[in-house]
Amino acid sequence: KAEVSEGWTKLVRGRLPNTAEWSHQYANAGNVAATADALVKCPLGVLWFGEPGPDKAVNRHEGAAAPLVVGGRCFLQGELLTGREGKHRLMAFDAYNGQLLWEREVPGAKRVAMHVECSNLAATEDSLFVATGRQCLRLDALTGETRATYEAPAGLDGSARNWGYVAVVDGLLFGSATPGSQSSDAVFAV
């Protein structure tokens, strides 16, 4: 698609054929750990290299949530270390050239130990969802601005619950309510 403005022409390439998204920790909400992407074939190579680098990314030994790639954007958890405390961050990059699209601090956005924990991220063409304690934020995929905030429902006994699992399918936001980590006592949809 071509857009002409003030003597400049901007060309926007459409979606590549035979590609698929990686919208959840293990590819999709069903956690199949595979995509229907038929475009990527061996030998593989580096598409872009550089930022964010190790300074802003979560240490790989902590087992952070996987980067998500949807709509030509790559979403990544990160942290900016300040003394012994880290400031939790989310970043979005152009998946084709690595250009930083946005970065923002989101307290509670870092979730690690994916070998025993579920991810707190899910993405669609227009939104990134991140569970942060008792709530799940819906961030605009293009700007990172908060579009909505959803609260995890209370437990049957009325006690507060944290948002565990997060997934988005066909316009429904799914979550699990957890009294701690690694276990949930309710599943719900918004």
Tab-separated table of C-alpha atoms in Angstrom:
chain	number	residue	atom	x	y	z
A	1	LYS	CA	0.000	0.000	0.000
A	2	ALA	CA	1.350	3.448	-0.881
A	3	GLU	CA	0.590	6.680	0.974
A	4	VAL	CA	1.590	10.014	-0.579
A	5	SER	CA	1.932	13.135	1.574
A	6	GLU	CA	3.801	16.399	0.989
A	7	GLY	CA	5.891	14.963	-1.815
A	8	TRP	CA	6.907	11.849	0.110
A	9	THR	CA	5.684	8.346	-0.653
A	10	LYS	CA	5.453	5.817	2.140
A	11	LEU	CA	5.301	2.168	1.111
A	12	VAL	CA	3.792	-0.233	3.616
A	13	ARG	CA	4.309	-3.885	2.887
A	14	GLY	CA	1.349	-6.085	3.742
A	15	ARG	CA	1.449	-9.258	5.768
A	16	LEU	CA	3.839	-11.847	4.369
A	17	PRO	CA	2.076	-14.929	3.002
A	18	ASN	CA	2.343	-18.251	4.859
A	19	THR	CA	3.385	-16.659	8.160
A	20	ALA	CA	1.964	-17.177	11.624
A	21	GLU	CA	2.006	-15.330	14.947
A	22	TRP	CA	3.591	-16.261	18.291
A	23	SER	CA	0.959	-14.658	20.521
A	24	HIS	CA	1.375	-16.629	23.763
A	25	GLN	CA	4.174	-18.316	25.726
A	26	TYR	CA	4.010	-21.508	23.660
A	27	ALA	CA	2.808	-20.119	20.301
A	28	ASN	CA	-0.931	-19.710	20.956
A	29	ALA	CA	-3.521	-19.950	23.724
A	30	GLY	CA	-3.573	-23.735	23.323
A	31	ASN	CA	0.154	-23.903	24.167
A	32	VAL	CA	0.918	-26.127	21.170
A	33	ALA	CA	4.576	-24.930	20.995
A	34	ALA	CA	4.434	-24.801	17.193
A	35	THR	CA	3.048	-22.492	14.542
A	36	ALA	CA	1.615	-22.966	11.084
A	37	ASP	CA	4.335	-20.679	9.704
A	38	ALA	CA	5.440	-22.111	6.365
A	39	LEU	CA	7.704	-19.234	5.350
A	40	VAL	CA	10.573	-19.803	7.794
A	41	LYS	CA	12.956	-22.498	6.632
A	42	CYS	CA	16.541	-23.488	7.347
A	43	PRO	CA	19.170	-22.257	7.216
A	44	LEU	CA	18.192	-19.619	9.745
A	45	GLY	CA	20.025	-16.357	10.307
A	46	VAL	CA	19.923	-13.195	12.345
A	47	LEU	CA	17.354	-10.701	11.040
A	48	TRP	CA	18.551	-7.863	13.255
A	49	PHE	CA	21.060	-7.546	16.043
A	50	GLY	CA	21.562	-4.871	18.663
A	51	GLU	CA	19.091	-3.351	21.110
A	52	PRO	CA	17.782	-4.162	23.620
A	53	GLY	CA	20.864	-6.210	24.375
A	54	PRO	CA	21.496	-7.736	27.786
A	55	ASP	CA	21.186	-4.458	29.694
A	56	LYS	CA	17.384	-4.297	29.541
A	57	ALA	CA	16.437	-7.945	28.949
A	58	VAL	CA	15.655	-10.278	31.844
A	59	ASN	CA	18.589	-12.597	32.585
A	60	ARG	CA	17.957	-15.734	30.542
A	61	HIS	CA	18.829	-17.951	33.513
A	62	GLU	CA	15.739	-16.649	35.317
A	63	GLY	CA	13.499	-18.190	32.638
A	64	ALA	CA	11.538	-15.096	31.590
A	65	ALA	CA	8.400	-15.229	29.476
A	66	ALA	CA	9.055	-15.727	25.768
A	67	PRO	CA	9.045	-12.740	23.432
A	68	LEU	CA	5.771	-12.523	21.503
A	69	VAL	CA	5.558	-11.632	17.809
A	70	VAL	CA	2.249	-10.417	16.402
A	71	GLY	CA	1.471	-7.983	13.592
A	72	GLY	CA	5.115	-7.289	12.816
A	73	ARG	CA	5.842	-6.303	16.419
A	74	CYS	CA	8.018	-8.138	18.924
A	75	PHE	CA	7.040	-7.699	22.592
A	76	LEU	CA	9.631	-8.343	25.285
A	77	GLN	CA	9.742	-8.263	29.089
A	78	GLY	CA	12.686	-6.476	30.584
A	79	GLU	CA	14.067	-4.822	33.632
A	80	LEU	CA	16.293	-1.888	34.329
A	81	LEU	CA	18.499	-2.670	37.284
A	82	THR	CA	18.777	0.073	39.878
A	83	GLY	CA	20.838	-1.138	42.791
A	84	ARG	CA	19.386	-4.437	43.980
A	85	GLU	CA	15.878	-3.626	42.718
A	86	GLY	CA	14.850	-3.981	39.105
A	87	LYS	CA	12.278	-1.779	37.409
A	88	HIS	CA	9.995	-3.995	35.361
A	89	ARG	CA	9.627	-2.901	31.746
A	90	LEU	CA	7.841	-3.890	28.587
A	91	MET	CA	9.238	-3.105	25.167
A	92	ALA	CA	7.947	-3.357	21.619
A	93	PHE	CA	10.224	-3.605	18.597
A	94	ASP	CA	9.688	-3.716	14.862
A	95	ALA	CA	10.108	-7.438	14.171
A	96	TYR	CA	11.700	-6.777	10.788
A	97	ASN	CA	14.428	-4.288	11.684
A	98	GLY	CA	14.624	-4.151	15.501
A	99	GLN	CA	13.673	-0.487	15.851
A	100	LEU	CA	12.302	0.291	19.308
A	101	LEU	CA	8.628	1.265	18.975
A	102	TRP	CA	7.957	1.910	22.660
A	103	GLU	CA	9.201	1.093	26.123
A	104	ARG	CA	7.538	1.668	29.461
A	105	GLU	CA	7.835	0.796	33.084
A	106	VAL	CA	5.089	-1.543	34.299
A	107	PRO	CA	5.455	-2.600	37.945
A	108	GLY	CA	4.841	-6.338	38.273
A	109	ALA	CA	5.347	-7.045	34.557
A	110	LYS	CA	8.306	-9.375	35.084
A	111	ARG	CA	7.411	-13.022	35.533
A	112	VAL	CA	10.087	-15.698	35.524
A	113	ALA	CA	10.550	-19.458	36.091
A	114	MET	CA	8.521	-20.462	33.041
A	115	HIS	CA	9.422	-24.100	33.709
A	116	VAL	CA	7.010	-24.023	36.698
A	117	GLU	CA	4.964	-20.850	36.098
A	118	CYS	CA	2.625	-19.638	33.360
A	119	SER	CA	3.355	-16.550	31.308
A	120	ASN	CA	1.670	-13.261	32.068
A	121	LEU	CA	1.724	-12.033	28.444
A	122	ALA	CA	-0.577	-12.452	25.454
A	123	ALA	CA	-0.805	-10.367	22.279
A	124	THR	CA	-3.208	-9.593	19.456
A	125	GLU	CA	-2.845	-7.358	16.386
A	126	ASP	CA	-3.829	-4.285	18.389
A	127	SER	CA	-3.054	-5.095	22.042
A	128	LEU	CA	-0.555	-6.547	24.472
A	129	PHE	CA	-2.068	-8.022	27.638
A	130	VAL	CA	0.089	-8.248	30.757
A	131	ALA	CA	-0.964	-9.674	34.119
A	132	THR	CA	0.549	-7.707	37.008
A	133	GLY	CA	-0.553	-8.965	40.378
A	134	ARG	CA	-4.327	-8.597	40.828
A	135	GLN	CA	-4.910	-7.010	37.447
A	136	CYS	CA	-4.320	-7.458	33.754
A	137	LEU	CA	-3.476	-4.401	31.656
A	138	ARG	CA	-4.442	-4.088	28.023
A	139	LEU	CA	-1.760	-2.003	26.315
A	140	ASP	CA	-2.033	-0.506	22.845
A	141	ALA	CA	0.302	-2.545	20.632
A	142	LEU	CA	1.425	0.515	18.664
A	143	THR	CA	1.986	3.006	21.520
A	144	GLY	CA	2.158	1.007	24.782
A	145	GLU	CA	-0.521	3.212	26.357
A	146	THR	CA	-2.969	1.509	28.742
A	147	ARG	CA	-6.312	0.938	27.006
A	148	ALA	CA	-8.054	-0.994	29.806
A	149	THR	CA	-7.463	-2.558	33.216
A	150	TYR	CA	-9.158	-5.798	34.291
A	151	GLU	CA	-9.309	-7.114	37.867
A	152	ALA	CA	-8.998	-10.783	38.812
A	153	PRO	CA	-12.160	-11.982	40.579
A	154	ALA	CA	-12.048	-12.645	44.316
A	155	GLY	CA	-11.919	-16.211	45.597
A	156	LEU	CA	-15.055	-18.008	46.816
A	157	ASP	CA	-14.174	-16.918	50.339
A	158	GLY	CA	-13.979	-13.276	49.187
A	159	SER	CA	-10.195	-13.036	49.445
A	160	ALA	CA	-8.194	-11.229	46.763
A	161	ARG	CA	-6.633	-13.264	43.985
A	162	ASN	CA	-3.779	-12.545	41.614
A	163	TRP	CA	-4.100	-12.936	37.867
A	164	GLY	CA	-2.291	-16.147	36.837
A	165	TYR	CA	-2.707	-17.440	33.281
A	166	VAL	CA	-3.587	-14.934	30.553
A	167	ALA	CA	-4.794	-15.728	27.032
A	168	VAL	CA	-6.807	-14.034	24.304
A	169	VAL	CA	-8.961	-15.953	21.837
A	170	ASP	CA	-11.634	-14.555	19.487
A	171	GLY	CA	-12.094	-11.351	21.496
A	172	LEU	CA	-12.264	-13.092	24.884
A	173	LEU	CA	-9.649	-12.460	27.561
A	174	PHE	CA	-9.088	-15.595	29.661
A	175	GLY	CA	-7.433	-15.712	33.037
A	176	SER	CA	-6.946	-17.825	36.097
A	177	ALA	CA	-7.226	-16.593	39.675
A	178	THR	CA	-4.457	-17.667	41.984
A	179	PRO	CA	-3.956	-17.282	45.736
A	180	GLY	CA	-0.183	-17.517	45.200
A	181	SER	CA	1.886	-18.828	42.349
A	182	GLN	CA	1.949	-22.171	40.541
A	183	SER	CA	-1.677	-22.978	41.382
A	184	SER	CA	-5.039	-21.488	40.446
A	185	ASP	CA	-8.476	-22.022	41.926
A	186	ALA	CA	-10.623	-20.403	39.245
A	187	VAL	CA	-10.698	-19.861	35.509
A	188	PHE	CA	-12.647	-16.940	34.033
A	189	ALA	CA	-13.207	-14.926	30.843
A	190	VAL	CA	-13.817	-11.246	30.160
